[in-house]
Coordinates of C-alpha atoms in Angstrom, one line a residue:
Chain A
M290 CA -0.1 -0.3 0.0
K291 CA 2.1 2.3 1.1
K292 CA 5.2 1.9 -1.6
S293 CA 2.5 2.1 -4.3
S294 CA 1.8 5.5 -3.2
G295 CA 5.2 6.2 -3.0
I296 CA 5.8 5.5 -7.0
K297 CA 2.1 7.0 -7.8
S298 CA 4.2 10.8 -6.6
L299 CA 7.0 9.9 -8.3
F300 CA 4.9 9.1 -11.3
F301 CA 3.1 12.5 -11.0
L302 CA 6.0 14.4 -10.7
V303 CA 7.4 12.5 -13.8
L304 CA 4.3 13.5 -15.4
V305 CA 4.5 17.7 -14.2
M306 CA 7.8 17.3 -15.0
T307 CA 7.6 16.0 -18.2
F308 CA 4.5 18.4 -18.9
S309 CA 6.3 22.2 -18.2
S310 CA 9.6 21.2 -19.8
M311 CA 7.2 20.5 -22.6
L312 CA 5.5 23.4 -22.0
L313 CA 8.9 25.4 -22.3
T314 CA 10.3 24.3 -25.0
M315 CA 7.0 25.3 -26.8
V316 CA 6.9 28.6 -26.0
A317 CA 11.0 29.0 -26.0
E318 CA 10.7 27.2 -29.9
T319 CA 8.2 30.4 -30.8
T320 CA 10.1 32.3 -30.0
K321 CA 13.4 31.5 -30.7
D322 CA 13.7 34.3 -33.8
I323 CA 12.5 36.6 -31.9
R324 CA 14.1 36.5 -29.1
N325 CA 17.7 36.3 -31.7
N326 CA 16.1 39.0 -33.8
H327 CA 16.5 41.8 -31.1
D328 CA 20.0 40.7 -30.3
K329 CA 21.4 40.9 -33.5
I330 CA 19.0 44.6 -34.6
E331 CA 20.0 45.8 -31.6
L332 CA 23.9 45.0 -31.8
A333 CA 23.6 45.7 -35.7
R334 CA 21.8 49.2 -34.6
K335 CA 24.5 50.3 -32.7
I336 CA 27.8 49.4 -34.8
C337 CA 26.1 51.4 -37.3
I338 CA 25.8 53.9 -35.3
S339 CA 29.9 53.6 -34.3
A340 CA 30.6 53.5 -37.6
D341 CA 28.5 56.5 -38.7
L342 CA 26.8 54.6 -40.7
K343 CA 23.5 56.8 -41.7
D344 CA 21.7 55.0 -43.7
M345 CA 20.6 52.4 -42.2
S346 CA 17.1 52.3 -39.6
S347 CA 14.8 49.7 -40.7
E348 CA 14.7 46.6 -38.2
K349 CA 14.8 44.1 -41.5
E350 CA 17.6 47.2 -43.0
L351 CA 19.6 45.7 -39.8
L352 CA 19.3 42.8 -39.7
N353 CA 20.2 42.4 -43.6
F354 CA 23.3 43.9 -42.8
F355 CA 23.9 42.3 -39.9
S356 CA 23.5 39.0 -42.2
K357 CA 26.6 40.8 -44.1
G358 CA 29.6 40.2 -41.3
K359 CA 32.1 37.5 -40.8
I360 CA 31.7 36.0 -36.7
I361 CA 34.5 34.6 -35.1
E362 CA 34.1 34.1 -31.8
S363 CA 37.6 34.5 -29.4
K364 CA 37.9 33.7 -26.0
D365 CA 38.0 38.2 -24.7
F366 CA 36.4 38.8 -28.0
K367 CA 34.5 39.3 -30.5
I368 CA 35.1 39.9 -33.9
I369 CA 32.2 40.7 -36.7
D370 CA 33.2 42.4 -40.1
F371 CA 32.2 43.8 -42.4
R372 CA 34.2 43.3 -45.1
D373 CA 32.4 45.7 -47.7
E374 CA 32.4 48.7 -46.4
S375 CA 35.7 47.7 -44.9
F376 CA 36.2 47.8 -41.3
S377 CA 34.9 45.3 -38.3
A378 CA 33.6 45.9 -35.2
V379 CA 35.1 43.8 -32.1
V380 CA 32.5 43.1 -29.0
F381 CA 33.9 42.9 -25.8
S382 CA 33.6 43.6 -22.4
G383 CA 35.4 44.2 -19.1
S384 CA 35.0 45.0 -15.9
G385 CA 32.8 47.9 -14.2
L386 CA 32.0 49.9 -11.2
W387 CA 28.6 47.9 -10.3
D388 CA 28.5 45.5 -13.3
Q389 CA 30.3 44.6 -16.8
I390 CA 30.7 46.8 -19.7
Y391 CA 29.8 45.2 -22.7
T392 CA 31.5 47.4 -25.2
V393 CA 31.4 47.6 -28.8
I394 CA 34.3 49.2 -31.2
C395 CA 34.8 50.1 -35.1
V396 CA 38.3 49.6 -36.7
R397 CA 39.2 49.8 -40.2
P398 CA 40.9 48.1 -42.7
G399 CA 39.6 45.5 -39.4
L400 CA 40.1 41.7 -40.0
I401 CA 42.6 41.0 -43.7
K402 CA 42.6 37.7 -44.1
N403 CA 44.2 36.7 -41.3
V404 CA 45.8 40.2 -40.5
F405 CA 44.8 42.2 -37.8
L406 CA 45.0 46.0 -39.0
C407 CA 43.4 49.1 -36.7
D408 CA 44.7 51.8 -38.0
K409 CA 41.8 54.2 -37.5
L410 CA 39.2 53.8 -34.9
L411 CA 35.8 55.0 -36.2
G412 CA 34.3 54.8 -33.5
L413 CA 33.2 53.6 -29.6
Q414 CA 29.5 51.9 -28.4
I415 CA 28.1 51.1 -25.1
I416 CA 26.0 48.3 -25.8
Q417 CA 25.0 47.3 -22.4
Q418 CA 26.7 48.9 -19.2
K419 CA 25.3 49.5 -14.7
E420 CA 27.4 51.8 -14.1
T421 CA 26.0 54.5 -11.2
P422 CA 23.3 56.1 -13.3
G423 CA 24.1 60.5 -13.5
L424 CA 27.9 59.7 -12.8
G425 CA 29.4 57.1 -14.7
G426 CA 26.7 55.8 -16.4
R427 CA 27.1 59.4 -18.2
I428 CA 29.4 56.9 -20.7
E429 CA 26.6 56.1 -23.2
E430 CA 26.3 59.7 -23.1
K431 CA 26.9 61.0 -27.1
W432 CA 29.2 63.1 -26.3
F433 CA 31.4 61.5 -24.6
T434 CA 31.4 59.1 -27.1
D435 CA 31.5 61.2 -29.9
Q436 CA 35.5 61.7 -29.0
F437 CA 37.1 58.3 -29.9
S438 CA 35.3 58.0 -33.5
G439 CA 38.0 58.8 -35.6
F440 CA 41.5 58.5 -32.9
S441 CA 44.2 56.9 -34.9
L442 CA 45.9 53.4 -33.2
K443 CA 48.4 53.8 -34.7
K444 CA 50.5 55.4 -31.4
G445 CA 48.7 54.8 -28.6
N446 CA 46.3 53.4 -27.6
P447 CA 42.9 56.8 -26.2
Q448 CA 44.2 57.8 -22.7
I449 CA 40.6 59.2 -20.6
V450 CA 40.9 62.4 -18.8
I451 CA 39.4 63.7 -16.0
G452 CA 39.3 66.9 -14.7
R453 CA 41.7 69.6 -17.7
S454 CA 41.4 70.3 -20.0
K455 CA 42.0 68.2 -23.8
K456 CA 45.6 68.5 -24.3
T457 CA 47.2 65.6 -26.3
E458 CA 45.8 64.3 -29.0
M459 CA 46.8 61.0 -27.4
E460 CA 43.4 62.5 -25.1
I461 CA 39.8 61.8 -24.0
D462 CA 37.8 63.9 -21.9
G463 CA 36.3 62.0 -18.7
I464 CA 33.4 62.5 -17.2
T465 CA 33.7 64.5 -14.0
G466 CA 32.1 62.0 -11.1
A467 CA 33.7 59.1 -12.2
S468 CA 37.3 58.3 -12.1
M469 CA 36.3 55.0 -11.6
T470 CA 34.2 54.0 -14.5
C471 CA 36.2 55.3 -16.9
K472 CA 39.1 54.3 -15.8
F473 CA 38.0 50.1 -16.2
L474 CA 36.6 51.2 -19.4
Q475 CA 40.0 52.7 -20.7
E476 CA 41.6 49.3 -19.2
S477 CA 39.0 46.8 -21.4
L478 CA 39.2 48.7 -23.7
S479 CA 43.5 48.7 -23.8
N480 CA 43.3 44.5 -22.6
C481 CA 41.5 43.9 -26.0
I482 CA 43.6 46.3 -28.7
A483 CA 45.6 44.5 -26.3
S484 CA 44.9 40.5 -27.1
L485 CA 44.0 41.0 -30.6
K486 CA 47.8 42.3 -31.1
K487 CA 48.8 39.0 -29.8
K488 CA 45.9 36.9 -31.9
Y489 CA 46.9 39.1 -34.8
P490 CA 50.8 39.6 -34.3
S491 CA 51.9 40.2 -38.0
G492 CA 49.0 42.6 -39.0
M493 CA 49.8 44.8 -35.7
A494 CA 53.2 45.0 -36.4
Q495 CA 52.3 47.0 -39.2
Chain B
M122 CA -23.4 37.5 -1.2
K123 CA -21.4 35.1 -3.9
K124 CA -20.3 38.5 -5.3
N125 CA -19.3 39.4 -2.3
K126 CA -17.2 36.1 -1.3
Y127 CA -15.3 37.1 -3.9
W128 CA -14.6 40.5 -3.7
E129 CA -13.6 39.6 0.3
T130 CA -11.3 37.2 -0.6
F131 CA -9.4 40.3 -2.9
R132 CA -9.8 42.9 -0.5
F133 CA -8.5 40.3 2.6
G134 CA -5.1 39.4 0.1
L135 CA -5.1 43.6 -1.5
I136 CA -5.1 44.6 2.3
D137 CA -5.4 42.8 5.4
E138 CA -2.3 39.8 3.4
N139 CA -0.6 42.7 2.5
P140 CA 3.1 40.8 1.9
I141 CA 5.3 43.4 2.5
F142 CA 3.7 44.8 4.9
K143 CA 2.4 42.4 7.6
M144 CA 5.2 39.5 6.6
I145 CA 7.9 41.7 5.6
L146 CA 7.8 39.6 2.6
G147 CA 8.9 39.1 -1.3
I148 CA 11.5 42.5 -0.7
C149 CA 14.3 41.3 -3.2
S150 CA 11.5 42.4 -6.0
A151 CA 10.1 44.6 -5.1
L152 CA 14.2 46.5 -3.9
A153 CA 16.0 46.0 -6.9
V154 CA 13.2 46.8 -10.0
T155 CA 11.8 50.0 -8.2
N156 CA 14.4 52.9 -9.5
S157 CA 12.2 52.9 -12.6
V158 CA 8.5 52.9 -13.1
I159 CA 8.1 52.0 -15.7
N160 CA 10.5 48.1 -14.4
T161 CA 8.2 48.1 -10.8
L162 CA 5.0 48.0 -14.0
T163 CA 6.5 45.5 -16.1
M164 CA 7.7 43.0 -12.8
T165 CA 4.1 43.4 -11.0
L166 CA 2.5 42.4 -13.8
A167 CA 5.4 39.5 -14.2
V168 CA 4.2 39.5 -10.1
I169 CA 0.2 39.3 -10.6
F170 CA 0.7 36.3 -13.8
V171 CA 2.1 34.4 -12.1
T172 CA 0.7 34.6 -8.5
A173 CA -2.4 33.5 -10.4
T174 CA -2.4 31.2 -13.6
S175 CA -0.1 28.9 -11.1
S176 CA -2.4 29.4 -8.1
A177 CA -4.6 28.9 -10.7
L178 CA -3.8 24.7 -11.9
I179 CA -2.6 24.7 -8.0
S180 CA -6.5 24.7 -7.5
L181 CA -6.9 23.0 -10.7
I182 CA -5.3 20.1 -9.7
R183 CA -5.6 19.9 -5.6
D184 CA -7.3 17.0 -5.3
W185 CA -5.1 14.2 -8.0
I186 CA -1.0 16.5 -6.3
P187 CA 0.3 13.7 -3.8
K188 CA 0.8 15.0 -0.5
K189 CA 3.7 13.8 -0.2
V190 CA 5.8 16.0 -3.2
R191 CA 3.2 19.1 -3.1
M192 CA 5.6 20.9 -2.6
V193 CA 8.1 19.6 -5.4
V194 CA 5.6 20.0 -7.9
Y195 CA 4.1 23.6 -6.8
V196 CA 7.7 25.4 -7.2
T197 CA 7.3 23.4 -11.0
I198 CA 4.7 24.9 -11.5
I199 CA 5.8 28.0 -10.3
A200 CA 9.0 27.3 -12.0
T201 CA 7.4 27.0 -15.5
F202 CA 4.8 30.0 -15.1
V203 CA 7.6 32.1 -14.1
M204 CA 9.6 31.0 -17.1
V205 CA 7.3 31.5 -19.9
V206 CA 6.7 34.9 -18.8
D207 CA 10.7 36.1 -19.3
L208 CA 10.9 34.6 -22.2
L209 CA 7.4 36.9 -23.6
L210 CA 9.3 39.5 -22.4
K211 CA 12.5 38.4 -24.0
A212 CA 10.8 38.2 -27.4
M213 CA 8.0 41.0 -26.8
F214 CA 9.7 43.7 -24.4
P215 CA 13.6 43.3 -25.3
D216 CA 14.7 46.4 -23.5
I217 CA 12.7 45.9 -20.4
S218 CA 13.8 42.5 -20.0
K219 CA 17.5 43.4 -20.1
A220 CA 16.3 45.6 -17.0
L221 CA 15.0 43.3 -14.7
G222 CA 17.6 41.3 -15.3
P223 CA 17.4 38.1 -13.3
Y224 CA 15.3 39.5 -10.9
V225 CA 11.9 38.1 -13.8
G226 CA 13.6 34.5 -12.9
L227 CA 13.9 35.0 -9.1
I228 CA 10.6 34.9 -8.7
I229 CA 10.0 31.6 -8.0
T230 CA 11.5 32.6 -4.9
N231 CA 9.7 34.9 -4.4
C232 CA 8.1 33.5 -1.3
I233 CA 4.2 35.7 -1.7
I234 CA 3.3 32.9 -4.8
M235 CA 4.8 30.0 -2.6
G236 CA 2.8 30.9 0.3
R237 CA -0.4 31.6 -2.1
A238 CA -0.5 28.2 -3.8
E239 CA -0.3 26.5 0.6
A240 CA -2.4 29.2 2.2
F241 CA -5.4 28.7 -0.1
A242 CA -4.7 27.5 -3.6
S243 CA -4.4 23.8 -2.2
N244 CA -7.8 23.7 -0.4
N245 CA -9.6 26.4 -2.7
K246 CA -11.8 26.5 -5.6
V247 CA -10.0 27.7 -9.6
I248 CA -11.9 31.1 -8.9
L249 CA -11.4 32.1 -5.7
S250 CA -7.7 31.2 -5.6
I251 CA -7.6 33.2 -8.7
I252 CA -9.5 36.2 -6.8
D253 CA -6.2 35.9 -4.0
G254 CA -4.0 35.6 -5.3
A255 CA -4.7 38.3 -8.3
G256 CA -5.5 40.2 -4.9
V257 CA -2.4 38.8 -3.7
A258 CA 0.0 39.9 -6.0
I259 CA -1.6 43.2 -6.9
G260 CA -1.5 44.5 -3.1
Y261 CA 1.8 43.6 -3.5
G262 CA 2.8 45.9 -6.6
I263 CA 0.8 48.3 -5.8
I264 CA 3.7 49.1 -2.7
L265 CA 6.4 49.0 -5.6
I266 CA 4.9 51.3 -8.0
F267 CA 4.7 53.5 -5.2
I268 CA 8.4 53.2 -4.0
S269 CA 9.2 53.5 -8.1
V270 CA 7.3 56.9 -7.9
I271 CA 9.4 58.3 -5.1
R272 CA 12.6 56.6 -6.5
E273 CA 12.3 58.0 -9.8
L274 CA 11.1 60.8 -9.1
L275 CA 13.3 62.2 -6.7
G276 CA 16.4 60.1 -8.0
F277 CA 16.1 61.2 -12.0
G278 CA 13.1 63.4 -11.3
T279 CA 11.5 61.5 -14.8
L280 CA 8.0 59.7 -14.4
L281 CA 7.9 57.3 -16.7
G282 CA 10.4 58.7 -18.3
Y283 CA 8.5 62.1 -19.0
L284 CA 10.0 65.3 -16.9
I285 CA 8.4 65.9 -14.2
I286 CA 10.7 68.3 -11.8
P287 CA 13.2 71.0 -13.9
V288 CA 17.0 70.5 -15.4
Q289 CA 18.1 72.8 -12.7
V290 CA 17.1 71.5 -10.0
P291 CA 19.7 68.7 -8.8
R292 CA 18.7 65.6 -8.4
M293 CA 19.1 62.8 -5.5
M294 CA 21.1 60.3 -7.3
I295 CA 21.6 57.6 -3.8
M296 CA 17.8 58.1 -5.0
I297 CA 18.7 55.7 -7.4
M298 CA 21.2 53.6 -5.7
A299 CA 21.0 51.0 -4.0
P300 CA 21.1 52.4 -0.6
G301 CA 17.8 54.3 -1.8
A302 CA 15.4 51.4 -2.3
F303 CA 16.2 50.5 1.7
F304 CA 15.2 53.6 2.8
T305 CA 12.7 54.7 0.8
L306 CA 10.5 51.2 1.5
G307 CA 11.9 51.3 5.3
I308 CA 10.3 54.9 5.8
V309 CA 7.0 53.7 4.2
V310 CA 6.9 50.2 6.6
W311 CA 7.2 52.5 9.0
I312 CA 4.7 55.1 8.1
A313 CA 2.2 51.9 6.8
R314 CA 2.9 49.8 10.1
Y315 CA 2.2 53.6 12.3
W316 CA -0.8 53.4 10.3
M317 CA -2.4 50.4 11.1
Y318 CA -1.1 50.6 14.7
H319 CA -3.6 53.7 15.3
R320 CA -6.4 52.7 13.4
V321 CA -5.8 49.0 14.9
S322 CA -5.6 51.1 18.8
V323 CA -8.2 53.0 17.3
N324 CA -11.2 50.7 16.5
V325 CA -10.3 49.1 19.9
D326 CA -11.4 52.5 21.4
E327 CA -14.5 53.1 19.6
V328 CA -15.7 48.8 19.8
G329 CA -14.1 49.7 23.8
R330 CA -17.0 53.0 23.9
E331 CA -20.1 51.5 22.7
K332 CA -20.0 48.2 24.7
Chain C
M181 CA 48.6 36.0 -13.8
S182 CA 45.7 37.6 -15.5
D183 CA 43.5 34.5 -14.8
F184 CA 44.0 34.5 -10.9
S185 CA 43.8 38.4 -11.4
D186 CA 40.5 38.3 -12.7
F187 CA 39.9 35.6 -10.1
L188 CA 41.1 37.9 -7.0
K189 CA 38.5 40.8 -8.1
I190 CA 35.4 39.1 -8.9
T191 CA 36.2 37.5 -5.4
F192 CA 36.6 40.7 -3.7
A193 CA 34.4 43.0 -5.9
A194 CA 31.7 39.8 -5.0
V195 CA 31.7 40.9 -1.3
F196 CA 32.5 44.7 -1.0
T197 CA 31.1 46.6 -4.0
G198 CA 28.7 43.9 -5.5
N199 CA 27.1 42.1 -1.6
I200 CA 24.7 40.3 -3.2
A201 CA 22.4 41.6 -0.3
L202 CA 23.0 45.5 -0.1
T203 CA 23.3 46.2 -4.1
Y204 CA 21.6 43.8 -5.5
F205 CA 18.6 42.8 -2.8
L206 CA 18.6 39.2 -2.9
G207 CA 17.9 36.9 0.3
M208 CA 16.6 39.5 1.8
C209 CA 13.9 37.6 4.5
P210 CA 16.6 35.3 5.5
F211 CA 18.3 39.0 6.1
I212 CA 15.2 40.0 8.5
A213 CA 14.8 37.1 9.8
M214 CA 18.3 35.8 11.1
S215 CA 20.2 39.2 12.0
K216 CA 17.9 39.1 15.5
S217 CA 21.3 37.9 17.3
P218 CA 24.9 37.1 16.6
A219 CA 24.9 33.5 17.1
T220 CA 21.9 32.5 14.8
A221 CA 23.3 34.9 11.9
F222 CA 26.9 33.2 12.0
G223 CA 25.2 29.8 11.8
M224 CA 23.4 30.9 8.5
G225 CA 26.6 33.3 7.5
A226 CA 28.2 28.9 7.3
A227 CA 25.7 27.3 6.0
V228 CA 24.9 30.2 3.6
V229 CA 29.1 31.1 2.3
F230 CA 28.9 26.4 2.2
V231 CA 25.8 26.1 0.0
M232 CA 26.5 28.9 -2.4
T233 CA 29.9 28.0 -3.6
V234 CA 29.1 24.5 -4.3
T235 CA 26.0 25.1 -5.7
C236 CA 27.3 27.7 -7.6
C237 CA 30.1 25.3 -9.1
I238 CA 27.4 22.3 -9.9
N239 CA 25.7 24.8 -11.9
W240 CA 27.8 26.6 -13.8
I241 CA 28.5 22.7 -14.7
I242 CA 25.4 21.9 -15.4
Y243 CA 24.3 24.8 -17.4
W244 CA 27.9 25.1 -19.5
Q245 CA 28.5 20.8 -20.1
I246 CA 25.0 19.9 -20.7
L247 CA 22.3 22.9 -21.5
V248 CA 24.2 24.8 -23.4
P249 CA 25.7 21.7 -25.8
T250 CA 22.0 20.5 -26.0
G251 CA 20.4 23.5 -26.4
T252 CA 18.0 23.4 -23.9
E253 CA 19.3 26.0 -21.9
H254 CA 15.5 28.0 -20.9
L255 CA 15.2 25.2 -18.7
Q256 CA 17.9 26.4 -16.8
L257 CA 15.6 27.6 -13.6
L258 CA 14.1 24.6 -13.6
C259 CA 17.7 22.8 -14.0
F260 CA 19.2 25.3 -11.0
I261 CA 16.2 25.3 -8.6
A262 CA 16.4 21.4 -8.8
S263 CA 19.7 20.8 -8.1
I264 CA 20.1 23.2 -5.5
A265 CA 17.8 21.8 -3.5
V266 CA 19.3 18.0 -4.3
I267 CA 23.1 19.6 -3.4
V268 CA 21.4 20.7 0.4
Q269 CA 19.9 18.2 1.6
I270 CA 23.2 15.5 0.9
L271 CA 25.2 18.7 1.7
E272 CA 23.3 17.7 5.2
L273 CA 23.8 13.7 5.4
F274 CA 26.7 14.1 4.5
I275 CA 27.9 16.9 7.9
D276 CA 26.1 15.1 9.8
R277 CA 27.9 11.2 9.5
V278 CA 31.2 13.8 9.0
S279 CA 30.9 16.3 11.5
P280 CA 28.1 16.6 14.3
V281 CA 29.7 19.1 15.2
L282 CA 29.2 21.3 11.7
Y283 CA 26.2 19.7 12.5
A284 CA 24.7 21.2 15.5
A285 CA 26.3 24.7 14.9
M286 CA 25.2 25.0 10.9
G287 CA 22.8 21.7 9.9
I288 CA 19.2 24.0 10.7
F289 CA 20.2 26.7 8.5
L290 CA 20.7 24.1 5.1
P291 CA 17.2 23.6 4.9
L292 CA 16.0 27.3 5.1
I293 CA 18.9 27.8 2.2
T294 CA 17.4 25.6 -0.5
V295 CA 13.7 28.6 -1.0
N296 CA 17.4 31.4 0.2
C297 CA 16.8 33.7 -3.3
A298 CA 20.2 34.8 -2.6
I299 CA 21.5 31.4 -3.9
L300 CA 19.2 31.3 -6.8
G301 CA 20.9 35.1 -7.9
A302 CA 23.8 34.0 -7.4
S303 CA 23.7 31.0 -10.3
L304 CA 22.2 33.2 -12.4
F305 CA 23.9 36.6 -12.3
M306 CA 26.9 34.3 -12.2
V307 CA 25.9 32.8 -16.2
L308 CA 24.8 36.0 -16.8
R309 CA 28.5 37.5 -16.6
K310 CA 29.9 33.8 -18.7
Y311 CA 32.7 33.4 -15.6
S312 CA 34.8 30.8 -16.6
F313 CA 34.2 27.8 -13.6
L314 CA 37.4 29.4 -12.0
N315 CA 36.3 33.0 -11.7
T316 CA 33.0 30.8 -10.6
L317 CA 34.3 29.4 -8.4
G318 CA 35.6 33.2 -6.5
Y319 CA 32.6 34.7 -7.1
G320 CA 30.6 31.7 -5.2
F321 CA 32.2 32.2 -2.2
G322 CA 32.9 36.0 -2.7
S323 CA 29.0 36.4 -2.8
G324 CA 28.1 34.2 0.0
M325 CA 31.3 35.5 2.6
G326 CA 29.5 38.7 1.5
W327 CA 26.8 37.7 2.2
A328 CA 27.8 36.9 5.8
I329 CA 29.7 40.1 6.5
A330 CA 26.1 41.9 6.0
L331 CA 24.6 39.7 7.1
L332 CA 27.1 39.1 11.0
A333 CA 27.5 43.9 11.0
M334 CA 23.4 43.8 10.8
S335 CA 23.5 41.7 13.6
G336 CA 25.1 42.9 15.4
V337 CA 23.7 46.6 15.2
R338 CA 20.6 45.5 15.7
S339 CA 21.8 44.1 19.4
R340 CA 22.3 47.1 20.6
I341 CA 19.4 48.6 18.6
N342 CA 17.0 46.9 21.1
T343 CA 18.2 47.9 24.1
S344 CA 17.7 51.6 22.2
K345 CA 13.8 52.6 22.6
L346 CA 12.4 53.9 19.1
P347 CA 8.8 54.9 17.7
P348 CA 6.5 53.4 18.0
G349 CA 6.0 51.3 13.9
L350 CA 10.3 52.7 13.5
E351 CA 10.5 49.2 15.4
G352 CA 11.4 45.9 14.1
P353 CA 11.4 45.9 9.9
A354 CA 11.6 49.2 9.4
I355 CA 14.2 50.0 11.1
T356 CA 16.3 47.0 9.7
M357 CA 15.9 48.7 6.0
I358 CA 17.8 52.4 7.3
T359 CA 19.9 50.4 8.9
A360 CA 20.4 47.9 6.5
G361 CA 20.6 51.2 3.1
I362 CA 23.0 53.2 5.6
M363 CA 25.1 49.6 6.1
A364 CA 24.8 49.7 1.3
M365 CA 26.7 53.2 2.1
A366 CA 29.2 51.7 2.9
F367 CA 29.4 49.6 1.1
T368 CA 29.4 51.6 -2.5
G369 CA 32.2 53.6 -0.5
L370 CA 34.6 50.6 -1.0
A371 CA 34.8 51.2 -5.0
G372 CA 37.1 52.9 -4.5
V373 CA 39.7 49.8 -3.9
M374 CA 39.3 48.6 -6.6

């Protein structure tokens, strides 16, 4: 008697579990494409802003544009190469003050046949950040990210400086009151460029 | 008469059993998502949906659930609905879903839903269970929204993204950050408890005088 | 080398700046219920450190080695909850057998942990931030430590509050929330150490 009730409970449990995982799989499958597309569109939009491609506006155009990119995944970064537009986008993340900061940079000329050339930074956009709102959160603002567009990487990496008017061409004007966030952003950018150099040594030496 | 019973159940869940004032339950998400009104609204709707549907389903199959494994069954059912909500949010409102992050998934460990399943849905009819679940969740949501209105107004100076306080007025950044959530909830609970305490003592006085 | 400095950074951040109780508001129900006396706070804190480290590591294996290769990431919540419940159960049996002293100290807190949202939250954050296994180990341990430190500090403060007179309505949860707010502010200041 007791044993049969145990088997019955177990059977019931298995039934509930199967039913719920089936329901979930169904919902997951039906929404899969939409969910994936959202991420792609979001990324494509950021890439277009940082590479200054103004003609992309509708979601369809963005998706179409993104599908042309060739994706190369690596441990520290993800390269999306757009040969038609002759630039590469590099997605990377680094620790911020509170959480990871996800950033995308567009570099020209980019990846050409296993050689990565990064001479010029077309632009930088923040994909996701959870910095202090109103202080570090301002790294998303246009005036800050605009400073990176057209930056020449030939001489070295950009230095984010706070508190004095911009002096050399290597320096980017930082955000007052958000020195930590600026430091973290600069660090993750330098790390990304360093690991790019490590992976494609021949290309960067030029 | 019958209508009254439904209303009583709803009102009971909304005010008397209010999870935040009465039991200080489920405040994890109450604190985490209240830095903007739109996030809070979404979270509230998700909690209402999950509580109502899981209460309904549990009440529907309450006679078949073996007593020994009932907790596991409840958790499975709640987890399923939470994940459905999570997937739908990701598909339809990707921005809000990103802002809420893992807190949608954490609805599962929100003691309120589990509490309602065990205390009410497991021995009441379907419609009553839905009303009870929704009542408790709405009561919870109203406080969440109240807190988020205070925090967004003081922190960003906006409501639902519209500018309310002129830009010249300095913002209280602390309100959007973690400490602000603790202060606001602490003060809201203080006022609510004081009011409840006060109200009860007045009622006792009135009853005493009448007798 | 950089892997190790990452590990240290993540552990430190989990204990102080990204404190799971004071910055991410997780595990608040037991935080308020268990901080009444330093003795219970210590037992609960130790149990959380232990369980969080183990569950984070096992959930990492479940997620990256089983769910991702089979393409069933949408079942993660169900799997995490089940694995946490099972791990807690096994740990309870194991500690009871191996060390009765340890069991007496934190045994009664173990079942409570199954419904602690900090444990599930740490696993979800670990997946969301795509930590490596080593970093997950550091994150799980650090988050547990952070939660335990916050709980212990709170219990110390509360034992002093108990002896003072408070305005009506403020006693209990309300003053605990406000104290937690002040503690959160103090922890925010530690960001500079990074």
